[in-house]
Amino acid sequence: MSTTEPRLARGMRDLLPDAMRRRQRVVDTLRRLFETYGFEPLETPAVELSTTLLGKYGPDAERLIYRAGLGDEADLALRYDLTVPLARVWSGNDIPRPFRRYQIAPVWRGERPQRGRYREFVQADVDIVGAPGMLADAEILTIVTAGLDALGFTGYRLKLNNRRLLNGLGRYAGVPEAVLPGLYRAIDKLDKVGLEGVRLELRSVGLPGELLNRQRQAVGRWVRGQADRDRLARDLAAAVGDAEPAGVAERGLPAFLDALADFPNGGGDDARAAEAAAAEAAAAAMTASVDCLRGLYPVDRLIPDAVTDRLLDLLQLRDGSRALLAALGTRLDDAEAAVGIAQLSEVLDALDAAGVPADRYEIDFAMVRGLDYYTGTIFETVVETPPIGSIQGGGRYDNLLARFGKPAPAVGTSFGVDRLVDVMEALGLFPAEAGAAAADVVVAVFDAVTAPGAVGLAADLRRAGIRTELYLSADRLGDQIRYALERRASVVAVIGPDEAAAGTVVLRDLGARSQAAVDRAGAVDGVRAILGARRSGG
RNA sequence: GAGAUCAUAGCUCAGUCGGCAGAGCGUCUGAUUGUGGAUCAGAAGGUCGCGGGUUCGAGCCCCGCUGGUCUCCCCA
Protein backbone atom coordinates (compact mmCIF):
# COMPACT_ATOMS: atom_id res chain seq x y z
CA MET A 1 0.00 0.00 0.00
CA SER A 2 1.32 3.42 -0.82
CA THR A 3 0.99 6.04 1.89
CA THR A 4 0.81 9.79 1.58
CA GLU A 5 3.14 11.94 3.65
CA PRO A 6 1.09 13.84 6.26
CA ARG A 7 2.55 17.15 5.19
CA LEU A 8 1.07 20.63 5.13
CA ALA A 9 1.31 23.07 2.28
CA ARG A 10 3.86 25.78 2.94
CA GLY A 11 2.76 28.44 5.37
CA MET A 12 -0.39 26.51 6.37
CA ARG A 13 -1.06 25.28 9.89
CA ASP A 14 -3.27 22.90 11.78
CA LEU A 15 -4.67 24.26 15.02
CA LEU A 16 -4.73 21.43 17.53
CA PRO A 17 -7.26 21.70 20.37
CA ASP A 18 -5.15 23.79 22.75
CA ALA A 19 -4.26 26.30 20.02
CA MET A 20 -7.81 26.29 18.72
CA ARG A 21 -9.19 27.04 22.18
CA ARG A 22 -6.89 30.07 22.40
CA ARG A 23 -7.98 31.34 19.01
CA GLN A 24 -11.64 30.84 19.89
CA ARG A 25 -11.14 32.77 23.08
CA VAL A 26 -9.81 35.75 21.12
CA VAL A 27 -12.47 35.45 18.43
CA ASP A 28 -15.28 35.21 21.00
CA THR A 29 -14.01 38.28 22.84
CA LEU A 30 -13.86 40.33 19.66
CA ARG A 31 -17.20 39.14 18.34
CA ARG A 32 -18.96 40.05 21.58
CA LEU A 33 -17.30 43.45 21.49
CA PHE A 34 -18.28 44.12 17.89
CA GLU A 35 -21.88 43.25 18.63
CA THR A 36 -21.84 45.50 21.68
CA TYR A 37 -21.02 48.35 19.32
CA GLY A 38 -23.92 47.49 17.04
CA PHE A 39 -22.07 45.77 14.22
CA GLU A 40 -23.71 43.06 12.14
CA PRO A 41 -22.17 39.82 10.91
CA LEU A 42 -21.23 39.25 7.28
CA GLU A 43 -19.78 36.24 5.53
CA THR A 44 -18.25 36.27 2.06
CA PRO A 45 -16.66 33.48 0.03
CA ALA A 46 -13.01 32.55 0.34
CA VAL A 47 -12.81 32.59 -3.44
CA GLU A 48 -13.32 35.79 -5.43
CA LEU A 49 -13.02 36.62 -9.09
CA SER A 50 -9.50 37.78 -9.79
CA THR A 51 -10.86 41.00 -11.25
CA THR A 52 -12.46 41.80 -7.88
CA LEU A 53 -9.10 41.79 -6.14
CA LEU A 54 -6.62 42.94 -8.75
CA GLY A 55 -5.66 46.59 -8.87
CA LYS A 56 -6.94 47.41 -5.38
CA TYR A 57 -3.95 46.94 -3.10
CA GLY A 58 -0.92 48.22 -4.96
CA PRO A 59 1.89 46.36 -6.72
CA ASP A 60 3.65 45.10 -3.59
CA ALA A 61 0.55 43.43 -2.26
CA GLU A 62 -0.73 42.26 -5.60
CA ARG A 63 1.96 39.69 -6.18
CA LEU A 64 0.94 38.00 -2.92
CA ILE A 65 -2.58 37.23 -4.11
CA TYR A 66 -3.22 33.50 -4.28
CA ARG A 67 -4.41 32.60 -7.73
CA ALA A 68 -6.73 29.63 -7.88
CA GLY A 69 -9.12 27.98 -10.24
CA LEU A 70 -9.92 24.92 -12.28
CA GLY A 71 -8.60 25.04 -15.81
CA ASP A 72 -11.11 27.14 -17.67
CA GLU A 73 -12.06 28.93 -14.45
CA ALA A 74 -8.52 30.02 -13.72
CA ASP A 75 -9.50 33.65 -13.17
CA LEU A 76 -10.24 32.99 -9.51
CA ALA A 77 -8.28 34.05 -6.44
CA LEU A 78 -8.38 33.56 -2.67
CA ARG A 79 -9.31 36.72 -0.81
CA TYR A 80 -6.36 38.83 0.32
CA ASP A 81 -8.30 40.70 2.99
CA LEU A 82 -11.89 41.30 4.07
CA THR A 83 -12.10 44.93 3.05
CA VAL A 84 -12.24 44.60 -0.72
CA PRO A 85 -14.91 41.88 -0.51
CA LEU A 86 -16.91 44.26 1.69
CA ALA A 87 -16.63 46.92 -1.01
CA ARG A 88 -17.93 44.42 -3.55
CA VAL A 89 -20.83 43.42 -1.27
CA TRP A 90 -21.78 47.05 -0.73
CA SER A 91 -22.00 47.79 -4.42
CA GLY A 92 -23.73 44.55 -5.32
CA ASN A 93 -26.53 44.84 -2.76
CA ASP A 94 -29.05 47.37 -1.59
CA ILE A 95 -27.91 48.05 1.96
CA PRO A 96 -29.03 51.08 3.99
CA ARG A 97 -26.24 53.31 5.19
CA PRO A 98 -24.46 53.45 7.43
CA PHE A 99 -23.58 49.77 7.17
CA ARG A 100 -21.74 48.55 10.23
CA ARG A 101 -20.48 45.07 9.63
CA TYR A 102 -17.98 42.73 11.21
CA GLN A 103 -16.40 39.68 9.65
CA ILE A 104 -14.01 37.22 11.24
CA ALA A 105 -12.56 34.90 8.66
CA PRO A 106 -9.34 33.57 7.13
CA VAL A 107 -7.50 35.36 4.35
CA TRP A 108 -4.60 34.12 2.21
CA ARG A 109 -1.34 35.71 1.15
CA GLY A 110 1.47 34.07 -0.78
CA GLU A 111 4.22 35.23 1.55
CA ARG A 112 7.41 33.59 2.63
CA PRO A 113 6.40 32.29 6.07
CA GLN A 114 8.16 33.62 9.14
CA ARG A 115 7.43 34.11 12.80
CA GLY A 116 3.97 35.69 13.00
CA ARG A 117 3.60 35.49 9.25
CA TYR A 118 1.41 32.84 7.73
CA ARG A 119 -0.04 32.17 4.31
CA GLU A 120 -3.44 31.60 5.86
CA PHE A 121 -4.50 33.67 8.83
CA VAL A 122 -7.66 34.98 10.44
CA GLN A 123 -8.60 38.62 10.36
CA ALA A 124 -11.27 40.19 12.51
CA ASP A 125 -12.64 43.19 10.63
CA VAL A 126 -15.01 45.95 11.67
CA ASP A 127 -15.96 48.59 9.12
CA ILE A 128 -18.49 51.38 8.72
CA VAL A 129 -19.69 52.16 5.22
CA GLY A 130 -21.46 55.41 4.44
CA ALA A 131 -20.31 57.65 7.28
CA PRO A 132 -18.05 60.47 6.07
CA GLY A 133 -17.45 62.16 9.41
CA MET A 134 -14.63 61.64 11.87
CA LEU A 135 -17.09 60.27 14.46
CA ALA A 136 -16.94 57.04 12.47
CA ASP A 137 -13.14 56.98 12.57
CA ALA A 138 -13.21 57.57 16.31
CA GLU A 139 -15.82 54.84 16.71
CA ILE A 140 -13.51 52.34 15.03
CA LEU A 141 -10.54 53.50 17.09
CA THR A 142 -12.57 53.17 20.26
CA ILE A 143 -13.28 49.57 19.34
CA VAL A 144 -9.59 48.98 18.72
CA THR A 145 -8.62 50.15 22.19
CA ALA A 146 -11.57 48.38 23.79
CA GLY A 147 -10.62 45.17 21.99
CA LEU A 148 -6.98 45.28 23.02
CA ASP A 149 -8.00 46.17 26.58
CA ALA A 150 -10.50 43.31 26.68
CA LEU A 151 -7.86 40.84 25.53
CA GLY A 152 -5.61 41.95 28.37
CA PHE A 153 -3.03 44.04 26.53
CA THR A 154 -1.50 46.83 28.56
CA GLY A 155 1.45 48.73 27.10
CA TYR A 156 0.42 48.68 23.44
CA ARG A 157 1.09 51.59 21.11
CA LEU A 158 -1.73 52.53 18.77
CA LYS A 159 -0.32 54.98 16.26
CA LEU A 160 -2.47 57.50 14.45
CA ASN A 161 -1.81 59.37 11.25
CA ASN A 162 -3.61 60.80 8.23
CA ARG A 163 -2.89 60.25 4.55
CA ARG A 164 -3.71 63.83 3.65
CA LEU A 165 -1.20 65.04 6.20
CA LEU A 166 1.33 62.71 4.57
CA ASN A 167 0.50 64.16 1.16
CA GLY A 168 1.31 67.59 2.55
CA LEU A 169 4.57 66.21 3.83
CA GLY A 170 5.35 64.91 0.36
CA ARG A 171 4.73 68.31 -1.15
CA TYR A 172 6.89 69.86 1.55
CA ALA A 173 9.73 67.56 0.50
CA GLY A 174 9.33 68.86 -3.03
CA VAL A 175 10.33 65.69 -4.79
CA PRO A 176 8.79 64.21 -7.96
CA GLU A 177 5.62 62.14 -7.61
CA ALA A 178 7.46 58.96 -8.59
CA VAL A 179 9.80 59.29 -5.61
CA LEU A 180 7.02 59.69 -3.03
CA PRO A 181 6.39 56.00 -2.28
CA GLY A 182 10.08 55.58 -1.54
CA LEU A 183 10.04 58.62 0.69
CA TYR A 184 7.06 57.34 2.65
CA ARG A 185 8.60 53.92 2.99
CA ALA A 186 11.79 55.48 4.34
CA ILE A 187 10.14 57.60 7.02
CA ASP A 188 7.89 54.67 7.99
CA LYS A 189 11.01 52.96 9.29
CA LEU A 190 11.74 55.66 11.84
CA ASP A 191 10.72 53.54 14.81
CA LYS A 192 12.72 50.62 13.59
CA VAL A 193 15.95 52.22 12.43
CA GLY A 194 16.05 55.63 14.11
CA LEU A 195 16.75 59.04 12.66
CA GLU A 196 20.12 58.18 11.12
CA GLY A 197 18.64 54.99 9.73
CA VAL A 198 15.96 57.05 8.01
CA ARG A 199 18.65 59.32 6.60
CA LEU A 200 20.30 56.28 5.05
CA GLU A 201 16.96 55.06 3.72
CA LEU A 202 16.13 58.45 2.22
CA ARG A 203 19.50 58.66 0.56
CA SER A 204 18.95 55.12 -0.80
CA VAL A 205 15.69 56.01 -2.55
CA GLY A 206 16.21 55.72 -6.29
CA LEU A 207 19.10 53.32 -5.94
CA PRO A 208 18.57 49.67 -6.91
CA GLY A 209 16.98 48.04 -3.87
CA GLU A 210 18.15 44.54 -4.62
CA LEU A 211 21.76 45.66 -4.86
CA LEU A 212 21.51 47.51 -1.55
CA ASN A 213 19.80 44.57 0.07
CA ARG A 214 22.54 42.17 -0.92
CA GLN A 215 25.21 44.67 0.01
CA ARG A 216 23.64 45.05 3.42
CA GLN A 217 23.69 41.31 3.91
CA ALA A 218 27.30 41.04 2.73
CA VAL A 219 28.36 43.87 5.01
CA GLY A 220 26.52 42.30 7.92
CA ARG A 221 28.47 39.08 7.49
CA TRP A 222 31.73 41.01 7.20
CA VAL A 223 31.40 43.18 10.29
CA ARG A 224 30.17 40.25 12.38
CA GLY A 225 33.25 38.32 11.38
CA GLN A 226 31.27 35.69 9.45
CA ALA A 227 33.08 36.34 6.20
CA ASP A 228 36.70 36.90 5.28
CA ARG A 229 37.96 39.39 2.72
CA ASP A 230 37.58 36.89 -0.14
CA ARG A 231 34.03 36.04 0.85
CA LEU A 232 33.19 39.73 1.09
CA ALA A 233 34.59 40.43 -2.35
CA ARG A 234 32.67 37.48 -3.78
CA ASP A 235 29.41 38.56 -2.08
CA LEU A 236 29.79 42.08 -3.35
CA ALA A 237 30.65 41.01 -6.85
CA ALA A 238 27.49 38.91 -6.88
CA ALA A 239 25.52 41.86 -5.54
CA VAL A 240 26.60 44.25 -8.27
CA GLY A 241 26.60 41.57 -10.94
CA ASP A 242 23.18 42.43 -12.37
CA ALA A 243 23.23 46.12 -11.51
CA GLU A 244 22.08 48.73 -14.01
CA PRO A 245 23.72 50.57 -15.61
CA ALA A 246 26.47 48.12 -16.44
CA GLY A 247 29.26 50.50 -15.42
CA VAL A 248 28.19 50.28 -11.78
CA ALA A 249 29.90 46.96 -11.30
CA GLU A 250 33.24 48.17 -12.66
CA ARG A 251 33.27 51.52 -10.92
CA GLY A 252 31.21 50.74 -7.82
CA LEU A 253 32.79 47.56 -6.58
CA PRO A 254 36.37 48.79 -6.19
CA ALA A 255 35.18 52.03 -4.67
CA PHE A 256 33.01 50.19 -2.22
CA LEU A 257 35.67 47.68 -1.23
CA ASP A 258 37.95 50.62 -0.72
CA ALA A 259 35.48 52.42 1.48
CA LEU A 260 34.93 49.28 3.52
CA ALA A 261 38.61 48.79 4.23
CA ASP A 262 38.22 51.23 7.11
CA PHE A 263 35.77 48.99 8.93
CA PRO A 264 37.03 46.15 11.07
CA ASN A 265 36.06 42.57 10.56
CA GLY A 266 34.97 40.60 13.61
CA GLY A 267 33.79 41.52 17.11
CA GLY A 268 35.14 41.60 20.65
CA ASP A 269 34.61 39.28 23.59
CA ASP A 270 31.34 40.63 24.89
CA ALA A 271 28.63 39.42 22.53
CA ARG A 272 26.27 42.33 23.06
CA ALA A 273 28.96 44.98 22.67
CA ALA A 274 30.23 43.16 19.61
CA GLU A 275 26.74 43.14 18.14
CA ALA A 276 26.33 46.86 18.78
CA ALA A 277 29.73 47.62 17.31
CA ALA A 278 28.92 45.47 14.31
CA ALA A 279 25.63 47.28 13.76
CA GLU A 280 27.42 50.61 13.94
CA ALA A 281 30.13 49.50 11.56
CA ALA A 282 27.53 48.09 9.16
CA ALA A 283 25.60 51.36 9.19
CA ALA A 284 28.74 53.34 8.52
CA ALA A 285 29.78 50.97 5.77
CA MET A 286 26.38 51.23 4.15
CA THR A 287 26.55 54.99 4.34
CA ALA A 288 29.86 54.86 2.52
CA SER A 289 28.34 52.51 -0.03
CA VAL A 290 25.33 54.72 -0.61
CA ASP A 291 27.59 57.76 -1.00
CA CYS A 292 29.53 55.90 -3.58
CA LEU A 293 26.42 54.70 -5.44
CA ARG A 294 24.74 58.10 -5.44
CA GLY A 295 27.61 59.32 -7.58
CA LEU A 296 26.80 56.66 -10.15
CA TYR A 297 23.06 57.21 -10.57
CA PRO A 298 21.04 60.00 -12.22
CA VAL A 299 20.43 62.86 -9.83
CA ASP A 300 16.76 63.35 -10.78
CA ARG A 301 15.83 59.95 -9.33
CA LEU A 302 17.45 60.68 -5.99
CA ILE A 303 16.27 62.69 -3.01
CA PRO A 304 18.57 65.73 -2.64
CA ASP A 305 20.48 65.91 0.63
CA ALA A 306 18.87 69.28 1.36
CA VAL A 307 15.43 67.65 1.30
CA THR A 308 16.63 64.84 3.52
CA ASP A 309 17.91 67.36 6.04
CA ARG A 310 14.59 69.22 6.01
CA LEU A 311 12.61 66.03 6.52
CA LEU A 312 14.83 64.79 9.34
CA ASP A 313 14.48 68.15 11.00
CA LEU A 314 10.72 67.75 10.79
CA LEU A 315 10.79 64.17 12.06
CA GLN A 316 12.47 65.38 15.24
CA LEU A 317 9.24 67.15 16.12
CA ARG A 318 7.56 63.82 16.56
CA ASP A 319 6.43 63.67 20.18
CA GLY A 320 3.05 61.96 19.84
CA SER A 321 1.17 64.75 21.56
CA ARG A 322 -1.67 66.89 20.39
CA ALA A 323 0.50 70.01 20.36
CA LEU A 324 2.42 68.35 17.56
CA LEU A 325 -0.47 68.96 15.18
CA ALA A 326 -0.27 72.73 15.51
CA ALA A 327 3.49 72.68 15.10
CA LEU A 328 3.14 70.57 11.96
CA GLY A 329 0.50 72.90 10.56
CA THR A 330 2.77 75.92 10.67
CA ARG A 331 5.78 74.04 9.38
CA LEU A 332 4.06 72.38 6.44
CA ASP A 333 1.86 75.33 5.46
CA ASP A 334 -0.11 73.26 2.98
CA ALA A 335 -3.87 73.20 2.35
CA GLU A 336 -4.17 69.43 2.18
CA ALA A 337 -1.99 68.93 5.22
CA ALA A 338 -4.30 71.36 7.02
CA VAL A 339 -7.29 69.14 6.18
CA GLY A 340 -5.46 66.10 7.52
CA ILE A 341 -4.56 67.95 10.70
CA ALA A 342 -8.15 69.14 11.19
CA GLN A 343 -9.41 65.58 10.71
CA LEU A 344 -6.91 64.22 13.20
CA SER A 345 -7.90 66.72 15.85
CA GLU A 346 -11.59 65.94 15.28
CA VAL A 347 -10.79 62.29 15.85
CA LEU A 348 -8.92 63.14 19.03
CA ASP A 349 -11.88 65.17 20.31
CA ALA A 350 -14.23 62.27 19.70
CA LEU A 351 -11.88 59.83 21.42
CA ASP A 352 -11.80 62.13 24.44
CA ALA A 353 -15.59 62.29 24.44
CA ALA A 354 -15.77 58.49 24.28
CA GLY A 355 -13.58 58.32 27.35
CA VAL A 356 -10.65 56.63 25.66
CA PRO A 357 -7.63 57.36 27.86
CA ALA A 358 -5.03 59.46 26.06
CA ASP A 359 -2.25 57.02 26.90
CA ARG A 360 -3.81 54.40 24.62
CA TYR A 361 -2.73 56.12 21.38
CA GLU A 362 -0.29 58.59 19.94
CA ILE A 363 0.03 60.70 16.82
CA ASP A 364 2.84 59.49 14.60
CA PHE A 365 3.13 61.20 11.25
CA ALA A 366 5.96 58.82 10.36
CA MET A 367 3.50 55.91 10.30
CA VAL A 368 2.46 55.22 6.70
CA ARG A 369 0.76 51.85 5.98
CA GLY A 370 1.37 50.18 2.70
CA LEU A 371 -2.03 49.57 1.19
CA ASP A 372 -2.96 51.89 -1.64
CA TYR A 373 -6.62 52.35 -0.82
CA TYR A 374 -6.35 54.46 2.34
CA THR A 375 -7.32 58.13 1.93
CA GLY A 376 -7.61 59.76 5.37
CA THR A 377 -7.16 58.55 8.91
CA ILE A 378 -4.74 55.63 9.19
CA PHE A 379 -3.69 53.72 12.29
CA GLU A 380 -1.95 50.58 13.44
CA THR A 381 -0.84 48.85 16.61
CA VAL A 382 2.67 47.49 16.86
CA VAL A 383 4.04 45.38 19.68
CA GLU A 384 7.74 45.29 20.45
CA THR A 385 7.84 42.05 22.37
CA PRO A 386 7.72 39.67 20.74
CA PRO A 387 8.96 41.42 17.59
CA ILE A 388 6.06 40.31 15.47
CA GLY A 389 5.07 43.55 13.75
CA SER A 390 1.59 44.96 13.70
CA ILE A 391 -1.32 43.17 15.34
CA GLN A 392 -3.95 45.57 14.11
CA GLY A 393 -4.19 48.07 11.29
CA GLY A 394 -6.79 50.13 9.50
CA GLY A 395 -7.96 53.44 8.23
CA ARG A 396 -10.32 55.39 6.05
CA TYR A 397 -10.75 54.42 2.41
CA ASP A 398 -13.19 56.81 0.77
CA ASN A 399 -12.39 55.89 -2.83
CA LEU A 400 -12.35 52.12 -2.74
CA LEU A 401 -16.10 51.50 -2.88
CA ALA A 402 -16.48 53.60 -6.01
CA ARG A 403 -14.26 51.06 -7.75
CA PHE A 404 -17.27 48.72 -7.70
CA GLY A 405 -19.65 51.35 -9.01
CA LYS A 406 -21.35 52.60 -5.85
CA PRO A 407 -19.31 55.34 -4.18
CA ALA A 408 -19.45 55.66 -0.42
CA PRO A 409 -17.02 56.74 2.27
CA ALA A 410 -15.81 53.99 4.57
CA VAL A 411 -13.52 53.41 7.51
CA GLY A 412 -12.53 50.24 9.32
CA THR A 413 -9.88 48.07 10.85
CA SER A 414 -8.69 44.53 11.04
CA PHE A 415 -7.21 42.68 13.96
CA GLY A 416 -4.71 39.96 13.11
CA VAL A 417 -6.20 37.17 15.20
CA ASP A 418 -3.30 34.76 14.82
CA ARG A 419 -0.75 37.39 15.74
CA LEU A 420 -2.88 38.41 18.70
CA VAL A 421 -2.80 34.80 19.83
CA ASP A 422 0.98 34.56 19.32
CA VAL A 423 1.63 37.74 21.26
CA MET A 424 -0.79 36.88 24.05
CA GLU A 425 0.90 33.53 24.38
CA ALA A 426 4.32 35.13 24.58
CA LEU A 427 3.11 37.65 27.15
CA GLY A 428 1.25 35.06 29.19
CA LEU A 429 -2.13 36.71 28.72
CA PHE A 430 -4.04 33.45 28.53
CA PRO A 431 -5.27 32.11 31.88
CA ALA A 432 -3.31 28.94 32.55
CA GLU A 433 -6.10 26.45 33.14
CA ALA A 434 -8.97 28.15 31.37
CA GLY A 435 -10.86 25.82 29.12
CA ALA A 436 -8.15 23.19 29.21
CA ALA A 437 -10.57 20.46 30.21
CA ALA A 438 -12.88 19.30 27.44
CA ALA A 439 -15.22 17.62 29.92
CA ASP A 440 -15.93 17.95 33.64
CA VAL A 441 -17.15 14.39 34.13
CA VAL A 442 -15.97 11.07 32.81
CA VAL A 443 -18.55 8.28 33.10
CA ALA A 444 -16.74 4.99 33.56
CA VAL A 445 -17.84 1.83 31.81
CA PHE A 446 -17.49 -1.27 33.95
CA ASP A 447 -18.66 -4.13 31.77
CA ALA A 448 -21.10 -5.00 29.03
CA VAL A 449 -23.96 -5.60 31.44
CA THR A 450 -23.69 -2.24 33.19
CA ALA A 451 -22.72 -0.23 30.09
CA PRO A 452 -26.29 0.82 29.24
CA GLY A 453 -26.61 2.31 32.71
CA ALA A 454 -23.43 4.32 32.12
CA VAL A 455 -24.69 5.53 28.77
CA GLY A 456 -27.96 6.61 30.39
CA LEU A 457 -26.13 8.46 33.15
CA ALA A 458 -23.98 10.32 30.62
CA ALA A 459 -27.14 11.28 28.72
CA ASP A 460 -28.73 12.66 31.91
CA LEU A 461 -25.64 14.69 32.77
CA ARG A 462 -25.47 16.13 29.26
CA ARG A 463 -29.16 17.04 29.33
CA ALA A 464 -28.35 18.97 32.51
CA GLY A 465 -25.72 20.92 30.59
CA ILE A 466 -22.75 19.27 32.28
CA ARG A 467 -19.80 18.60 30.01
CA THR A 468 -19.59 14.84 30.09
CA GLU A 469 -17.39 12.30 28.40
CA LEU A 470 -18.44 8.65 28.18
CA TYR A 471 -15.52 6.24 28.48
CA LEU A 472 -15.77 4.02 25.46
CA SER A 473 -14.52 0.59 26.56
CA ALA A 474 -14.54 -1.55 29.66
CA ASP A 475 -10.90 -1.02 30.67
CA ARG A 476 -9.70 -1.43 34.22
CA LEU A 477 -11.04 1.24 36.49
CA GLY A 478 -7.53 2.45 37.28
CA ASP A 479 -6.96 3.13 33.61
CA GLN A 480 -10.24 5.00 33.36
CA ILE A 481 -9.36 7.17 36.35
CA ARG A 482 -5.90 7.89 34.97
CA TYR A 483 -7.52 8.83 31.71
CA ALA A 484 -9.94 11.20 33.47
CA LEU A 485 -7.00 12.83 35.27
CA GLU A 486 -5.15 13.31 32.00
CA ARG A 487 -8.26 14.88 30.56
CA ARG A 488 -8.41 17.22 33.57
CA ALA A 489 -11.93 16.15 34.38
CA SER A 490 -13.17 16.82 37.91
CA VAL A 491 -15.40 13.82 38.50
CA VAL A 492 -15.47 10.14 37.59
CA ALA A 493 -18.91 8.54 37.80
CA VAL A 494 -18.99 4.74 38.21
CA ILE A 495 -21.89 2.33 37.86
CA GLY A 496 -20.56 -1.18 38.39
CA PRO A 497 -22.50 -4.32 39.31
CA ASP A 498 -22.70 -3.31 43.00
CA GLU A 499 -24.07 0.14 42.18
CA ALA A 500 -26.45 -1.21 39.56
CA ALA A 501 -27.87 -3.64 42.13
CA ALA A 502 -28.18 -0.93 44.77
CA GLY A 503 -29.53 1.72 42.40
CA THR A 504 -26.65 4.05 43.17
CA VAL A 505 -23.75 5.80 41.45
CA VAL A 506 -20.28 6.27 42.85
CA LEU A 507 -19.05 9.80 42.27
CA ARG A 508 -15.31 10.16 42.66
CA ASP A 509 -14.11 13.71 43.28
CA LEU A 510 -10.71 13.75 41.62
CA GLY A 511 -9.68 17.01 43.24
CA ALA A 512 -10.51 15.91 46.77
CA ARG A 513 -9.40 12.30 46.16
CA SER A 514 -12.60 11.18 47.81
CA GLN A 515 -15.75 9.46 46.68
CA ALA A 516 -19.28 8.75 47.78
CA ALA A 517 -22.23 6.73 46.57
CA VAL A 518 -25.42 8.64 45.80
CA ASP A 519 -28.83 7.50 44.62
CA ARG A 520 -29.03 7.19 40.86
CA ALA A 521 -31.79 9.80 40.88
CA GLY A 522 -29.56 12.24 42.70
CA ALA A 523 -26.52 11.73 40.48
CA VAL A 524 -26.87 14.97 38.50
CA ASP A 525 -27.24 17.03 41.67
CA GLY A 526 -24.33 15.19 43.23
CA VAL A 527 -22.09 16.04 40.28
CA ARG A 528 -23.27 19.64 40.39
CA ALA A 529 -22.37 19.82 44.06
CA ILE A 530 -18.83 18.61 43.43
CA LEU A 531 -18.33 20.92 40.42
CA GLY A 532 -19.79 23.86 42.33
CA ALA A 533 -17.54 23.28 45.34
CA ARG A 534 -14.56 22.96 43.06
CA ARG A 535 -15.33 26.13 41.22
CA SER A 536 -15.93 28.28 44.29
CA GLY A 537 -12.99 26.67 46.04
CA GLY A 538 -10.80 27.89 43.18
C1' G B 1 11.12 38.19 -4.52
C1' A B 2 16.85 38.39 -2.13
C1' G B 3 20.24 36.25 1.44
C1' A B 4 21.83 33.11 5.62
C1' U B 5 21.23 28.74 8.30
C1' C B 6 19.40 24.09 9.60
C1' A B 7 17.05 18.94 8.57
C1' U B 8 19.02 11.98 12.86
C1' A B 9 12.86 7.87 16.61
C1' G B 10 6.25 10.88 17.98
C1' C B 11 9.15 15.30 20.78
C1' U B 12 14.04 17.52 22.37
C1' C B 13 18.66 16.37 20.83
C1' A B 14 23.85 13.54 20.94
C1' G B 15 26.56 11.08 17.23
C1' U B 16 34.40 12.02 18.03
C1' C B 17 39.04 11.15 12.47
C1' G B 18 34.40 8.80 7.14
C1' G B 19 34.12 2.51 10.14
C1' C B 20 27.78 -1.87 13.84
C1' A B 21 21.98 3.99 14.54
C1' G B 22 22.11 6.42 20.19
C1' A B 23 20.02 9.05 24.88
C1' G B 24 16.15 11.49 27.59
C1' C B 25 11.06 12.31 27.36
C1' G B 26 6.65 10.32 25.28
C1' U B 27 3.93 5.72 23.49
C1' C B 28 2.57 0.51 24.24
C1' U B 29 2.66 -4.14 27.41
C1' G B 30 3.08 -6.29 32.24
C1' A B 31 3.61 -6.17 37.70
C1' U B 32 -2.47 -4.91 38.97
C1' U B 33 -9.80 -8.86 36.78
C1' G B 34 -13.26 -2.25 41.30
C1' U B 35 -9.75 3.14 42.07
C1' G B 36 -4.59 8.35 41.16
C1' G B 37 -0.48 11.02 37.55
C1' A B 38 4.46 7.37 40.90
C1' U B 39 7.80 3.13 40.69
C1' C B 40 9.81 -1.24 38.51
C1' A B 41 10.39 -4.72 34.31
C1' G B 42 9.96 -5.17 29.19
C1' A B 43 8.70 -3.82 24.06
C1' A B 44 7.72 -1.22 19.78
C1' G B 45 9.41 2.83 17.13
C1' G B 46 14.70 4.88 11.75
C1' U B 47 14.55 5.41 3.72
C1' C B 48 19.64 9.69 9.26
C1' G B 49 14.33 15.17 4.54
C1' C B 50 14.64 13.61 -1.07
C1' G B 51 17.90 12.62 -5.38
C1' G B 52 22.67 12.18 -7.27
C1' G B 53 28.22 12.13 -6.62
C1' U B 54 33.20 10.95 -4.13
C1' U B 55 34.90 6.50 -1.36
C1' C B 56 36.56 -0.33 -0.01
C1' G B 57 32.97 2.10 3.23
C1' A B 58 28.84 8.26 3.96
C1' G B 59 24.35 10.38 9.31
C1' C B 60 29.32 12.85 8.56
C1' C B 61 32.55 15.13 2.43
C1' C B 62 30.59 17.43 -2.64
C1' C B 63 26.31 18.99 -6.00
C1' G B 64 21.09 19.61 -6.78
C1' C B 65 16.05 19.63 -4.85
C1' U B 66 12.33 19.99 -0.99
C1' G B 67 11.05 21.76 3.72
C1' G B 68 11.72 24.48 8.60
C1' U B 69 13.84 28.77 10.94
C1' C B 70 16.08 33.66 10.79
C1' U B 71 17.45 38.55 8.42
C1' C B 72 15.58 41.71 4.43
C1' C B 73 11.20 43.26 1.37
C1' C B 74 6.16 43.85 2.75
C1' C B 75 2.36 43.12 6.01
C1' A B 76 -1.99 41.11 10.11
PDB file of C-alpha atoms in Angstrom, chain A residues 63 76 78 112 129 172 186 246 287 328 410 461 500:
ATOM      1  CA  ARG A  63       1.964  39.690  -6.183  1.00  0.00           C
ATOM      2  CA  LEU A  76     -10.242  32.995  -9.506  1.00  0.00           C
ATOM      3  CA  LEU A  78      -8.380  33.557  -2.665  1.00  0.00           C
ATOM      4  CA  ARG A 112       7.407  33.591   2.629  1.00  0.00           C
ATOM      5  CA  VAL A 129     -19.686  52.164   5.217  1.00  0.00           C
ATOM      6  CA  TYR A 172       6.890  69.863   1.555  1.00  0.00           C
ATOM      7  CA  ALA A 186      11.786  55.485   4.338  1.00  0.00           C
ATOM      8  CA  ALA A 246      26.472  48.125 -16.437  1.00  0.00           C
ATOM      9  CA  THR A 287      26.547  54.995   4.340  1.00  0.00           C
ATOM     10  CA  LEU A 328       3.138  70.571  11.959  1.00  0.00           C
ATOM     11  CA  ALA A 410     -15.814  53.992   4.567  1.00  0.00           C
ATOM     12  CA  LEU A 461     -25.636  14.690  32.767  1.00  0.00           C
ATOM     13  CA  ALA A 500     -26.448  -1.209  39.561  1.00  0.00           C
TER      14      ALA A 500
END
